[in-house]
mmCIF file with all atom_site columns, C-alpha atoms in Angstrom:
data_model
loop_
_atom_site.group_PDB
_atom_site.id
_atom_site.type_symbol
_atom_site.label_atom_id
_atom_site.label_alt_id
_atom_site.label_comp_id
_atom_site.label_asym_id
_atom_site.label_entity_id
_atom_site.label_seq_id
_atom_site.pdbx_PDB_ins_code
_atom_site.Cartn_x
_atom_site.Cartn_y
_atom_site.Cartn_z
_atom_site.occupancy
_atom_site.B_iso_or_equiv
_atom_site.pdbx_formal_charge
_atom_site.auth_seq_id
_atom_site.auth_comp_id
_atom_site.auth_asym_id
_atom_site.auth_atom_id
_atom_site.pdbx_PDB_model_num
ATOM 1   C CA . MET Y 1 1   ? -9.788  -19.443 -15.183 1.00 53.00 ? 1   MET Y CA 1
ATOM 2   C CA . GLY Y 1 2   ? -7.832  -18.200 -12.401 1.00 59.00 ? 2   GLY Y CA 1
ATOM 3   C CA . VAL Y 1 3   ? -6.478  -19.752 -9.166  1.00 57.00 ? 3   VAL Y CA 1
ATOM 4   C CA . THR Y 1 4   ? -8.075  -19.061 -5.856  1.00 53.00 ? 4   THR Y CA 1
ATOM 5   C CA . ARG Y 1 5   ? -5.786  -19.121 -2.901  1.00 53.00 ? 5   ARG Y CA 1
ATOM 6   C CA . LEU Y 1 6   ? -7.069  -18.982 0.771   1.00 50.00 ? 6   LEU Y CA 1
ATOM 7   C CA . CYS Y 1 7   ? -5.185  -17.098 3.305   1.00 53.00 ? 7   CYS Y CA 1
ATOM 8   C CA . GLY Y 1 8   ? -5.633  -18.394 6.925   1.00 51.00 ? 8   GLY Y CA 1
ATOM 9   C CA . ALA Y 1 9   ? -7.752  -20.965 8.329   1.00 56.00 ? 9   ALA Y CA 1
ATOM 10  C CA . VAL Y 1 10  ? -10.996 -21.593 6.462   1.00 58.00 ? 10  VAL Y CA 1
ATOM 11  C CA . ARG Y 1 11  ? -14.437 -21.849 8.385   1.00 65.00 ? 11  ARG Y CA 1
ATOM 12  C CA . GLY Y 1 12  ? -17.623 -23.616 7.651   1.00 66.00 ? 12  GLY Y CA 1
ATOM 13  C CA . PRO Y 1 13  ? -20.841 -21.631 7.607   1.00 78.00 ? 13  PRO Y CA 1
ATOM 14  C CA . HIS Y 1 14  ? -22.893 -20.798 10.732  1.00 86.00 ? 14  HIS Y CA 1
ATOM 15  C CA . CYS Y 1 15  ? -25.034 -23.577 11.240  1.00 93.00 ? 15  CYS Y CA 1
ATOM 16  C CA . LEU Y 1 16  ? -26.966 -25.932 13.709  1.00 95.00 ? 16  LEU Y CA 1
ATOM 17  C CA . LEU Y 1 17  ? -24.189 -27.782 15.183  1.00 96.00 ? 17  LEU Y CA 1
ATOM 18  C CA . TRP Y 1 18  ? -26.064 -29.707 17.849  1.00 96.00 ? 18  TRP Y CA 1
ATOM 19  C CA . THR Y 1 19  ? -29.645 -30.145 19.013  1.00 95.00 ? 19  THR Y CA 1
ATOM 20  C CA . TYR Y 1 20  ? -30.647 -32.070 22.048  1.00 94.00 ? 20  TYR Y CA 1
ATOM 21  C CA . GLY Y 1 21  ? -34.282 -32.603 23.282  1.00 90.00 ? 21  GLY Y CA 1
ATOM 22  C CA . PRO Y 1 22  ? -36.954 -32.415 24.061  1.00 89.00 ? 22  PRO Y CA 1
ATOM 23  C CA . VAL Y 1 23  ? -36.181 -33.783 27.419  1.00 87.00 ? 23  VAL Y CA 1
ATOM 24  C CA . THR Y 1 24  ? -37.261 -33.720 31.143  1.00 81.00 ? 24  THR Y CA 1
ATOM 25  C CA . GLN Y 1 25  ? -34.392 -33.132 33.540  1.00 78.00 ? 25  GLN Y CA 1
ATOM 26  C CA . THR Y 1 26  ? -33.725 -36.244 35.458  1.00 68.00 ? 26  THR Y CA 1
ATOM 27  C CA . THR Y 1 27  ? -32.791 -34.474 38.442  1.00 63.00 ? 27  THR Y CA 1
ATOM 28  C CA . SER Y 1 28  ? -33.210 -31.075 40.143  1.00 61.00 ? 28  SER Y CA 1
ATOM 29  C CA . ALA Y 1 29  ? -29.924 -31.231 41.985  1.00 60.00 ? 29  ALA Y CA 1
ATOM 30  C CA . SER Y 1 30  ? -27.464 -28.389 41.821  1.00 61.00 ? 30  SER Y CA 1
ATOM 31  C CA . THR Y 1 31  ? -24.893 -28.409 38.821  1.00 69.00 ? 31  THR Y CA 1
ATOM 32  C CA . VAL Y 1 32  ? -25.591 -31.716 37.208  1.00 78.00 ? 32  VAL Y CA 1
ATOM 33  C CA . LEU Y 1 33  ? -26.189 -32.844 33.519  1.00 85.00 ? 33  LEU Y CA 1
ATOM 34  C CA . VAL Y 1 34  ? -29.544 -31.825 32.360  1.00 85.00 ? 34  VAL Y CA 1
ATOM 35  C CA . ASN Y 1 35  ? -30.186 -35.361 31.457  1.00 85.00 ? 35  ASN Y CA 1
ATOM 36  C CA . VAL Y 1 36  ? -28.253 -38.383 31.422  1.00 83.00 ? 36  VAL Y CA 1
ATOM 37  C CA . ASN Y 1 37  ? -27.257 -38.295 27.675  1.00 88.00 ? 37  ASN Y CA 1
ATOM 38  C CA . ALA Y 1 38  ? -26.814 -34.342 27.686  1.00 91.00 ? 38  ALA Y CA 1
ATOM 39  C CA . ILE Y 1 39  ? -23.195 -34.827 26.473  1.00 93.00 ? 39  ILE Y CA 1
ATOM 40  C CA . ARG Y 1 40  ? -21.703 -34.538 22.845  1.00 94.00 ? 40  ARG Y CA 1
ATOM 41  C CA . VAL Y 1 41  ? -18.349 -35.558 21.633  1.00 93.00 ? 41  VAL Y CA 1
ATOM 42  C CA . ILE Y 1 42  ? -16.801 -33.201 18.963  1.00 91.00 ? 42  ILE Y CA 1
ATOM 43  C CA . PRO Y 1 43  ? -15.621 -35.296 15.880  1.00 90.00 ? 43  PRO Y CA 1
ATOM 44  C CA . SER Y 1 44  ? -11.789 -35.705 15.884  1.00 84.00 ? 44  SER Y CA 1
ATOM 45  C CA . ASN Y 1 45  ? -11.078 -34.002 12.563  1.00 85.00 ? 45  ASN Y CA 1
ATOM 46  C CA . GLU Y 1 46  ? -12.691 -30.439 13.200  1.00 87.00 ? 46  GLU Y CA 1
ATOM 47  C CA . ASP Y 1 47  ? -12.629 -27.776 15.942  1.00 87.00 ? 47  ASP Y CA 1
ATOM 48  C CA . TRP Y 1 48  ? -15.978 -26.187 16.843  1.00 91.00 ? 48  TRP Y CA 1
ATOM 49  C CA . TYR Y 1 49  ? -16.685 -22.571 17.431  1.00 92.00 ? 49  TYR Y CA 1
ATOM 50  C CA . ILE Y 1 50  ? -19.837 -22.137 19.246  1.00 94.00 ? 50  ILE Y CA 1
ATOM 51  C CA . THR Y 1 51  ? -21.498 -18.802 18.810  1.00 94.00 ? 51  THR Y CA 1
ATOM 52  C CA . GLY Y 1 52  ? -24.750 -19.147 20.645  1.00 95.00 ? 52  GLY Y CA 1
ATOM 53  C CA . MET Y 1 53  ? -27.648 -21.569 21.804  1.00 96.00 ? 53  MET Y CA 1
ATOM 54  C CA . ASN Y 1 54  ? -31.273 -21.131 21.924  1.00 94.00 ? 54  ASN Y CA 1
ATOM 55  C CA . LEU Y 1 55  ? -33.502 -22.914 24.763  1.00 90.00 ? 55  LEU Y CA 1
ATOM 56  C CA . ILE Y 1 56  ? -36.868 -23.670 24.647  1.00 88.00 ? 56  ILE Y CA 1
ATOM 57  C CA . CYS Y 1 57  ? -38.654 -25.009 27.726  1.00 84.00 ? 57  CYS Y CA 1
ATOM 58  C CA . SER Y 1 58  ? -42.416 -25.853 27.990  1.00 79.00 ? 58  SER Y CA 1
ATOM 59  C CA . THR Y 1 59  ? -42.732 -26.284 31.696  1.00 72.00 ? 59  THR Y CA 1
ATOM 60  C CA . ASN Y 1 60  ? -40.835 -24.152 34.069  1.00 65.00 ? 60  ASN Y CA 1
ATOM 61  C CA . SER Y 1 61  ? -42.083 -24.430 37.835  1.00 60.00 ? 61  SER Y CA 1
ATOM 62  C CA . SER Y 1 62  ? -42.290 -21.011 39.878  1.00 50.00 ? 62  SER Y CA 1
ATOM 63  C CA . VAL Y 1 63  ? -39.630 -22.734 42.146  1.00 49.00 ? 63  VAL Y CA 1
ATOM 64  C CA . ALA Y 1 64  ? -37.362 -22.520 39.377  1.00 51.00 ? 64  ALA Y CA 1
ATOM 65  C CA . SER Y 1 65  ? -37.484 -18.870 38.971  1.00 58.00 ? 65  SER Y CA 1
ATOM 66  C CA . ALA Y 1 66  ? -33.674 -18.681 39.067  1.00 65.00 ? 66  ALA Y CA 1
ATOM 67  C CA . HIS Y 1 67  ? -33.116 -21.790 36.958  1.00 76.00 ? 67  HIS Y CA 1
ATOM 68  C CA . LYS Y 1 68  ? -29.646 -21.770 35.298  1.00 82.00 ? 68  LYS Y CA 1
ATOM 69  C CA . VAL Y 1 69  ? -28.376 -23.870 32.417  1.00 87.00 ? 69  VAL Y CA 1
ATOM 70  C CA . PHE Y 1 70  ? -24.682 -23.722 31.325  1.00 91.00 ? 70  PHE Y CA 1
ATOM 71  C CA . LEU Y 1 71  ? -23.033 -25.109 28.163  1.00 94.00 ? 71  LEU Y CA 1
ATOM 72  C CA . LYS Y 1 72  ? -19.443 -26.271 29.002  1.00 93.00 ? 72  LYS Y CA 1
ATOM 73  C CA . THR Y 1 73  ? -16.780 -27.667 26.884  1.00 91.00 ? 73  THR Y CA 1
ATOM 74  C CA . GLU Y 1 74  ? -13.890 -29.829 28.594  1.00 88.00 ? 74  GLU Y CA 1
ATOM 75  C CA . GLY Y 1 75  ? -11.065 -31.894 27.043  1.00 81.00 ? 75  GLY Y CA 1
ATOM 76  C CA . GLY Y 1 76  ? -9.648  -32.242 23.489  1.00 75.00 ? 76  GLY Y CA 1
ATOM 77  C CA . SER Y 1 77  ? -6.870  -34.515 22.169  1.00 66.00 ? 77  SER Y CA 1
ATOM 78  C CA . SER Y 1 78  ? -3.343  -34.167 23.079  1.00 58.00 ? 78  SER Y CA 1
ATOM 79  C CA . ALA Y 1 79  ? -2.643  -36.641 20.186  1.00 59.00 ? 79  ALA Y CA 1
ATOM 80  C CA . LEU Y 1 80  ? -3.248  -33.717 17.841  1.00 53.00 ? 80  LEU Y CA 1
ATOM 81  C CA . THR Y 1 81  ? -0.165  -31.781 18.601  1.00 49.00 ? 81  THR Y CA 1
ATOM 82  C CA . PRO Y 1 82  ? 1.350   -29.945 17.167  1.00 50.00 ? 82  PRO Y CA 1
ATOM 83  C CA . ARG Y 1 83  ? -1.333  -27.816 15.583  1.00 53.00 ? 83  ARG Y CA 1
ATOM 84  C CA . ALA Y 1 84  ? -0.643  -26.126 12.259  1.00 53.00 ? 84  ALA Y CA 1
ATOM 85  C CA . ASN Y 1 85  ? -0.877  -22.597 13.957  1.00 53.00 ? 85  ASN Y CA 1
ATOM 86  C CA . GLY Y 1 86  ? 1.066   -23.758 17.013  1.00 54.00 ? 86  GLY Y CA 1
ATOM 87  C CA . GLY Y 1 87  ? -2.008  -23.421 19.396  1.00 59.00 ? 87  GLY Y CA 1
ATOM 88  C CA . GLY Y 1 88  ? -3.051  -25.814 22.173  1.00 64.00 ? 88  GLY Y CA 1
ATOM 89  C CA . THR Y 1 89  ? -5.091  -28.908 21.792  1.00 73.00 ? 89  THR Y CA 1
ATOM 90  C CA . THR Y 1 90  ? -7.609  -28.665 24.938  1.00 77.00 ? 90  THR Y CA 1
ATOM 91  C CA . ASN Y 1 91  ? -9.895  -26.167 26.456  1.00 80.00 ? 91  ASN Y CA 1
ATOM 92  C CA . ALA Y 1 92  ? -11.996 -26.182 29.595  1.00 81.00 ? 92  ALA Y CA 1
ATOM 93  C CA . ALA Y 1 93  ? -14.430 -23.361 29.657  1.00 85.00 ? 93  ALA Y CA 1
ATOM 94  C CA . THR Y 1 94  ? -17.984 -22.359 30.394  1.00 90.00 ? 94  THR Y CA 1
ATOM 95  C CA . VAL Y 1 95  ? -19.244 -21.464 26.817  1.00 92.00 ? 95  VAL Y CA 1
ATOM 96  C CA . LEU Y 1 96  ? -22.429 -19.656 27.827  1.00 93.00 ? 96  LEU Y CA 1
ATOM 97  C CA . SER Y 1 97  ? -24.996 -19.459 30.633  1.00 90.00 ? 97  SER Y CA 1
ATOM 98  C CA . MET Y 1 98  ? -28.775 -18.830 30.839  1.00 87.00 ? 98  MET Y CA 1
ATOM 99  C CA . THR Y 1 99  ? -30.988 -17.763 33.714  1.00 82.00 ? 99  THR Y CA 1
ATOM 100 C CA . SER Y 1 100 ? -34.702 -18.274 33.505  1.00 76.00 ? 100 SER Y CA 1
ATOM 101 C CA . GLY Y 1 101 ? -35.946 -15.378 35.678  1.00 66.00 ? 101 GLY Y CA 1
ATOM 102 C CA . VAL Y 1 102 ? -39.523 -16.715 35.146  1.00 57.00 ? 102 VAL Y CA 1
ATOM 103 C CA . ALA Y 1 103 ? -41.593 -16.634 38.200  1.00 56.00 ? 103 ALA Y CA 1
ATOM 104 C CA . ASP Y 1 104 ? -44.949 -18.205 37.153  1.00 53.00 ? 104 ASP Y CA 1
ATOM 105 C CA . ALA Y 1 105 ? -45.805 -21.944 37.536  1.00 52.00 ? 105 ALA Y CA 1
ATOM 106 C CA . SER Y 1 106 ? -46.016 -23.876 34.238  1.00 54.00 ? 106 SER Y CA 1
ATOM 107 C CA . THR Y 1 107 ? -44.592 -21.044 32.289  1.00 67.00 ? 107 THR Y CA 1
ATOM 108 C CA . ALA Y 1 108 ? -42.735 -21.627 28.942  1.00 73.00 ? 108 ALA Y CA 1
ATOM 109 C CA . TRP Y 1 109 ? -39.220 -20.383 28.715  1.00 77.00 ? 109 TRP Y CA 1
ATOM 110 C CA . SER Y 1 110 ? -37.465 -19.386 25.607  1.00 81.00 ? 110 SER Y CA 1
ATOM 111 C CA . THR Y 1 111 ? -34.193 -17.629 25.246  1.00 86.00 ? 111 THR Y CA 1
ATOM 112 C CA . TYR Y 1 112 ? -30.980 -17.262 23.333  1.00 92.00 ? 112 TYR Y CA 1
ATOM 113 C CA . ALA Y 1 113 ? -27.333 -16.753 24.759  1.00 93.00 ? 113 ALA Y CA 1
ATOM 114 C CA . THR Y 1 114 ? -24.360 -15.760 22.795  1.00 93.00 ? 114 THR Y CA 1
ATOM 115 C CA . ALA Y 1 115 ? -21.083 -17.503 23.603  1.00 93.00 ? 115 ALA Y CA 1
ATOM 116 C CA . THR Y 1 116 ? -18.149 -15.893 25.164  1.00 87.00 ? 116 THR Y CA 1
ATOM 117 C CA . VAL Y 1 117 ? -15.515 -15.111 22.543  1.00 88.00 ? 117 VAL Y CA 1
ATOM 118 C CA . SER Y 1 118 ? -12.223 -17.049 22.626  1.00 83.00 ? 118 SER Y CA 1
ATOM 119 C CA . GLY Y 1 119 ? -9.004  -15.102 22.646  1.00 77.00 ? 119 GLY Y CA 1
ATOM 120 C CA . SER Y 1 120 ? -7.758  -14.293 18.887  1.00 74.00 ? 120 SER Y CA 1
ATOM 121 C CA . GLU Y 1 121 ? -11.174 -14.982 17.412  1.00 76.00 ? 121 GLU Y CA 1
ATOM 122 C CA . LEU Y 1 122 ? -13.733 -12.766 16.011  1.00 81.00 ? 122 LEU Y CA 1
ATOM 123 C CA . GLU Y 1 123 ? -16.694 -14.817 17.340  1.00 86.00 ? 123 GLU Y CA 1
ATOM 124 C CA . GLY Y 1 124 ? -17.480 -17.936 19.139  1.00 89.00 ? 124 GLY Y CA 1
ATOM 125 C CA . THR Y 1 125 ? -15.859 -20.095 21.888  1.00 90.00 ? 125 THR Y CA 1
ATOM 126 C CA . TRP Y 1 126 ? -13.371 -22.568 20.600  1.00 88.00 ? 126 TRP Y CA 1
ATOM 127 C CA . CYS Y 1 127 ? -14.076 -26.133 21.427  1.00 90.00 ? 127 CYS Y CA 1
ATOM 128 C CA . PRO Y 1 128 ? -11.234 -28.566 20.142  1.00 87.00 ? 128 PRO Y CA 1
ATOM 129 C CA . ALA Y 1 129 ? -11.384 -31.655 18.291  1.00 87.00 ? 129 ALA Y CA 1
ATOM 130 C CA . GLY Y 1 130 ? -12.194 -34.599 20.608  1.00 87.00 ? 130 GLY Y CA 1
ATOM 131 C CA . SER Y 1 131 ? -13.622 -32.501 23.390  1.00 90.00 ? 131 SER Y CA 1
ATOM 132 C CA . THR Y 1 132 ? -16.987 -32.964 25.016  1.00 92.00 ? 132 THR Y CA 1
ATOM 133 C CA . LEU Y 1 133 ? -19.882 -30.520 25.267  1.00 94.00 ? 133 LEU Y CA 1
ATOM 134 C CA . ARG Y 1 134 ? -22.149 -30.800 28.419  1.00 93.00 ? 134 ARG Y CA 1
ATOM 135 C CA . LEU Y 1 135 ? -25.409 -29.233 29.116  1.00 93.00 ? 135 LEU Y CA 1
ATOM 136 C CA . VAL Y 1 136 ? -25.500 -28.543 32.873  1.00 89.00 ? 136 VAL Y CA 1
ATOM 137 C CA . SER Y 1 137 ? -28.358 -27.513 34.970  1.00 84.00 ? 137 SER Y CA 1
ATOM 138 C CA . SER Y 1 138 ? -28.630 -25.645 38.223  1.00 79.00 ? 138 SER Y CA 1
ATOM 139 C CA . GLY Y 1 139 ? -32.260 -25.282 39.802  1.00 68.00 ? 139 GLY Y CA 1
ATOM 140 C CA . ALA Y 1 140 ? -34.527 -26.104 42.788  1.00 64.00 ? 140 ALA Y CA 1
ATOM 141 C CA . THR Y 1 141 ? -36.866 -28.190 40.492  1.00 67.00 ? 141 THR Y CA 1
ATOM 142 C CA . ALA Y 1 142 ? -36.614 -30.044 37.291  1.00 70.00 ? 142 ALA Y CA 1
ATOM 143 C CA . ALA Y 1 143 ? -37.992 -28.550 34.058  1.00 76.00 ? 143 ALA Y CA 1
ATOM 144 C CA . ALA Y 1 144 ? -39.811 -30.074 31.373  1.00 79.00 ? 144 ALA Y CA 1
ATOM 145 C CA . GLY Y 1 145 ? -39.799 -30.309 27.588  1.00 84.00 ? 145 GLY Y CA 1
ATOM 146 C CA . MET Y 1 146 ? -36.281 -28.730 27.323  1.00 87.00 ? 146 MET Y CA 1
ATOM 147 C CA . GLN Y 1 147 ? -35.042 -28.222 23.692  1.00 92.00 ? 147 GLN Y CA 1
ATOM 148 C CA . PHE Y 1 148 ? -31.274 -27.218 23.068  1.00 95.00 ? 148 PHE Y CA 1
ATOM 149 C CA . ASN Y 1 149 ? -30.115 -25.899 19.640  1.00 96.00 ? 149 ASN Y CA 1
ATOM 150 C CA . VAL Y 1 150 ? -26.576 -25.093 19.687  1.00 97.00 ? 150 VAL Y CA 1
ATOM 151 C CA . MET Y 1 151 ? -25.184 -22.798 16.686  1.00 96.00 ? 151 MET Y CA 1
ATOM 152 C CA . GLY Y 1 152 ? -21.828 -22.042 15.465  1.00 95.00 ? 152 GLY Y CA 1
ATOM 153 C CA . PHE Y 1 153 ? -19.067 -23.203 12.689  1.00 93.00 ? 153 PHE Y CA 1
ATOM 154 C CA . THR Y 1 154 ? -16.413 -25.670 12.278  1.00 91.00 ? 154 THR Y CA 1
ATOM 155 C CA . LYS Y 1 155 ? -12.893 -25.419 11.113  1.00 86.00 ? 155 LYS Y CA 1
ATOM 156 C CA . ARG Y 1 156 ? -11.015 -28.569 9.721   1.00 82.00 ? 156 ARG Y CA 1
ATOM 157 C CA . ILE Y 1 157 ? -7.761  -29.514 11.377  1.00 75.00 ? 157 ILE Y CA 1
#
């Protein structure tokens, strides 16, 4: 039997990386966490590459017709330097954003957004090991029954 050798970084399969919800927003203030626990720390032994996110919302008020949701990444770990590829260890970025545009009271809202592609990658936003993902909202009223599904792949470091 032959030997298999891999060239370059090995990535995991596309999968569901994080699911959050269903939740009702705790506040309708501008640019705050969707809910008090809408934060996820990425494990210290892998980088995440987020390719997209699905949002399902059961109740979206008419006042929230311009309701926005953002997925942001921040931080990383300087203890992981140097990287094998010579790259950095931290990243602060808005991974993706979603705008409802729904103008009817008590209307369900369901959408999917594709993440911004990080430089030198074919797909996905790089979220380094040890960094945090945050679900941030901006809207006039609180939405209810929000379910978030973040998709992507991982790379071992």
